[in-house]
Coordinates of C-alpha atoms in Angstrom, one line a residue:
X1 CA -165.5 -85.0 -79.2
X2 CA -164.4 -82.3 -76.9
X3 CA -161.6 -82.2 -74.4
X4 CA -160.3 -79.6 -71.9
X5 CA -157.5 -79.5 -69.4
X6 CA -157.1 -76.7 -66.8
X7 CA -153.9 -76.2 -64.8
X8 CA -155.1 -75.4 -61.3
X9 CA -151.8 -74.7 -59.7
X10 CA -148.1 -74.8 -60.6
X11 CA -145.4 -74.3 -58.0
X12 CA -141.7 -74.9 -58.7
X13 CA -141.7 -78.5 -60.0
X14 CA -145.3 -79.5 -59.2
X15 CA -148.4 -79.2 -61.2
X16 CA -152.1 -79.8 -60.2
X17 CA -154.6 -80.1 -63.0
X18 CA -158.1 -81.2 -63.9
X19 CA -159.3 -82.5 -67.2
X20 CA -162.5 -83.6 -69.0
X21 CA -163.3 -85.3 -72.3
X22 CA -166.6 -86.1 -73.9
X23 CA -167.4 -88.3 -76.9
X24 CA -170.8 -88.9 -78.3
X25 CA -173.2 -88.7 -81.2
X26 CA -177.0 -88.7 -81.7
X27 CA -177.2 -92.2 -79.9
X28 CA -175.1 -91.9 -76.8
X29 CA -172.8 -89.7 -74.6
X30 CA -169.7 -90.7 -72.8
X31 CA -167.7 -88.5 -70.3
X32 CA -164.3 -89.0 -68.7
X33 CA -162.7 -86.7 -66.2
X34 CA -159.5 -86.7 -64.2
X35 CA -157.5 -85.0 -61.4
X36 CA -153.7 -85.1 -61.9
X37 CA -150.7 -84.3 -59.8
X38 CA -147.3 -84.3 -61.6
X39 CA -143.8 -83.8 -60.0
X40 CA -141.1 -82.8 -62.6
X41 CA -137.5 -83.9 -62.2
X42 CA -134.6 -83.3 -64.6
X43 CA -135.3 -85.7 -67.4
X44 CA -138.2 -87.5 -65.6
X45 CA -141.6 -86.9 -64.1
X46 CA -143.7 -88.8 -61.5
X47 CA -147.5 -88.6 -61.7
X48 CA -150.7 -89.6 -60.0
X49 CA -154.1 -89.4 -61.8
X50 CA -157.6 -90.1 -60.4
X51 CA -160.0 -90.9 -63.3
X52 CA -163.7 -91.2 -63.4
X53 CA -166.1 -91.7 -66.2
X54 CA -169.7 -92.6 -67.2
X55 CA -171.8 -93.0 -70.3
X56 CA -175.3 -93.9 -71.4
X57 CA -177.4 -94.2 -74.5
X58 CA -180.1 -91.5 -75.2
X59 CA -183.8 -92.4 -75.0
X60 CA -184.9 -94.8 -77.6
X61 CA -181.4 -96.1 -78.3
X62 CA -180.0 -99.4 -77.0
X63 CA -176.5 -99.8 -75.6
X64 CA -174.8 -100.2 -72.3
X65 CA -174.7 -97.7 -69.5
X66 CA -171.4 -97.6 -67.6
X67 CA -169.6 -95.8 -64.8
X68 CA -166.0 -96.4 -63.6
X69 CA -163.4 -94.9 -61.3
X70 CA -159.7 -95.6 -61.1
X71 CA -156.2 -94.2 -60.7
X72 CA -152.8 -94.4 -62.2
X73 CA -149.4 -93.9 -60.5
X74 CA -146.1 -93.9 -62.2
X75 CA -142.8 -92.5 -63.3
X76 CA -141.7 -91.5 -66.9
X77 CA -138.1 -91.3 -67.8
X78 CA -137.7 -88.8 -70.7
X79 CA -135.0 -87.9 -73.2
X80 CA -134.2 -91.5 -74.1
X81 CA -133.1 -92.8 -77.5
X82 CA -133.6 -92.3 -80.4
X83 CA -132.2 -88.8 -80.4
X84 CA -133.6 -87.9 -77.0
X85 CA -137.2 -88.3 -78.1
X86 CA -138.0 -91.5 -76.3
X87 CA -139.9 -91.9 -73.0
X88 CA -140.2 -95.0 -70.8
X89 CA -143.1 -95.1 -68.3
X90 CA -143.5 -97.6 -65.5
X91 CA -146.5 -97.5 -63.3
X92 CA -149.6 -99.0 -61.7
X93 CA -153.2 -98.7 -62.8
X94 CA -156.1 -99.4 -60.5
X95 CA -159.8 -99.6 -61.3
X96 CA -162.2 -99.0 -58.4
X97 CA -165.6 -100.7 -58.1
X98 CA -164.8 -103.1 -60.9
X99 CA -167.5 -105.6 -61.7
X100 CA -165.1 -107.9 -63.5
X101 CA -164.4 -111.6 -63.0
X102 CA -162.0 -111.2 -60.0
X103 CA -163.9 -111.6 -56.7
X104 CA -163.0 -112.8 -53.3
X105 CA -165.1 -114.3 -50.5
X106 CA -166.1 -111.8 -47.8
X107 CA -163.8 -112.0 -44.7
X108 CA -166.7 -113.1 -42.5
X109 CA -167.1 -116.2 -44.7
X110 CA -163.6 -117.4 -43.7
X111 CA -164.4 -116.9 -40.0
X112 CA -167.8 -118.7 -40.4
X113 CA -166.2 -121.7 -42.1
X114 CA -163.5 -121.9 -39.4
X115 CA -166.2 -121.8 -36.7
X116 CA -168.4 -124.3 -38.5
X117 CA -165.5 -126.7 -38.9
X118 CA -164.8 -126.5 -35.2
X119 CA -168.4 -127.0 -34.2
X120 CA -169.1 -129.2 -37.3
X121 CA -172.8 -128.5 -36.8
X122 CA -174.9 -125.5 -37.9
X123 CA -175.5 -124.2 -41.4
X124 CA -172.9 -122.6 -43.5
X125 CA -174.0 -119.1 -44.6
X126 CA -174.2 -118.1 -48.2
X127 CA -171.1 -116.7 -49.9
X128 CA -171.0 -112.9 -50.2
X129 CA -168.4 -112.0 -52.9
X130 CA -166.6 -108.7 -52.8
X131 CA -164.9 -107.2 -55.8
X132 CA -161.1 -106.9 -55.7
X133 CA -159.5 -103.9 -57.0
X134 CA -158.8 -104.3 -60.7
X135 CA -155.1 -103.4 -60.6
X136 CA -152.2 -103.9 -63.0
X137 CA -148.6 -102.9 -63.3
X138 CA -147.6 -101.5 -66.7
X139 CA -144.7 -100.3 -68.8
X140 CA -144.7 -98.4 -72.0
X141 CA -142.1 -96.9 -74.3
X142 CA -142.9 -94.2 -76.8
X143 CA -141.2 -91.9 -79.2
X144 CA -142.4 -88.3 -79.8

């Protein structure tokens, strides 16, 4: 496992960075990277991270290949109890191009059904599902 983070720019209370992490063995390799922007306040910080990753098995090994993108946006309140070592983070995570269970009918399907109901003749076209963003609010509390 190998990880690296490079601070690209820091001005007053802002920080722009890029990071990468790999994990693997003789059977597979996985890679995760991110671009991050952080705004520092007195006792708090706001952040945005764009994450991307992919992984695959090496030749002759079985296992899933994957690739994902997503982002995280949030605020962390620092210096909380106990003894100023606590941190509360509230944010929103979004996965892009998710192939999960959440899907929605294509907008054209709604128009087609409305038109077909009005005409009540003519075939209804096949559904064309489109993936929704896999998004979730979150809150965490931790102690350093």
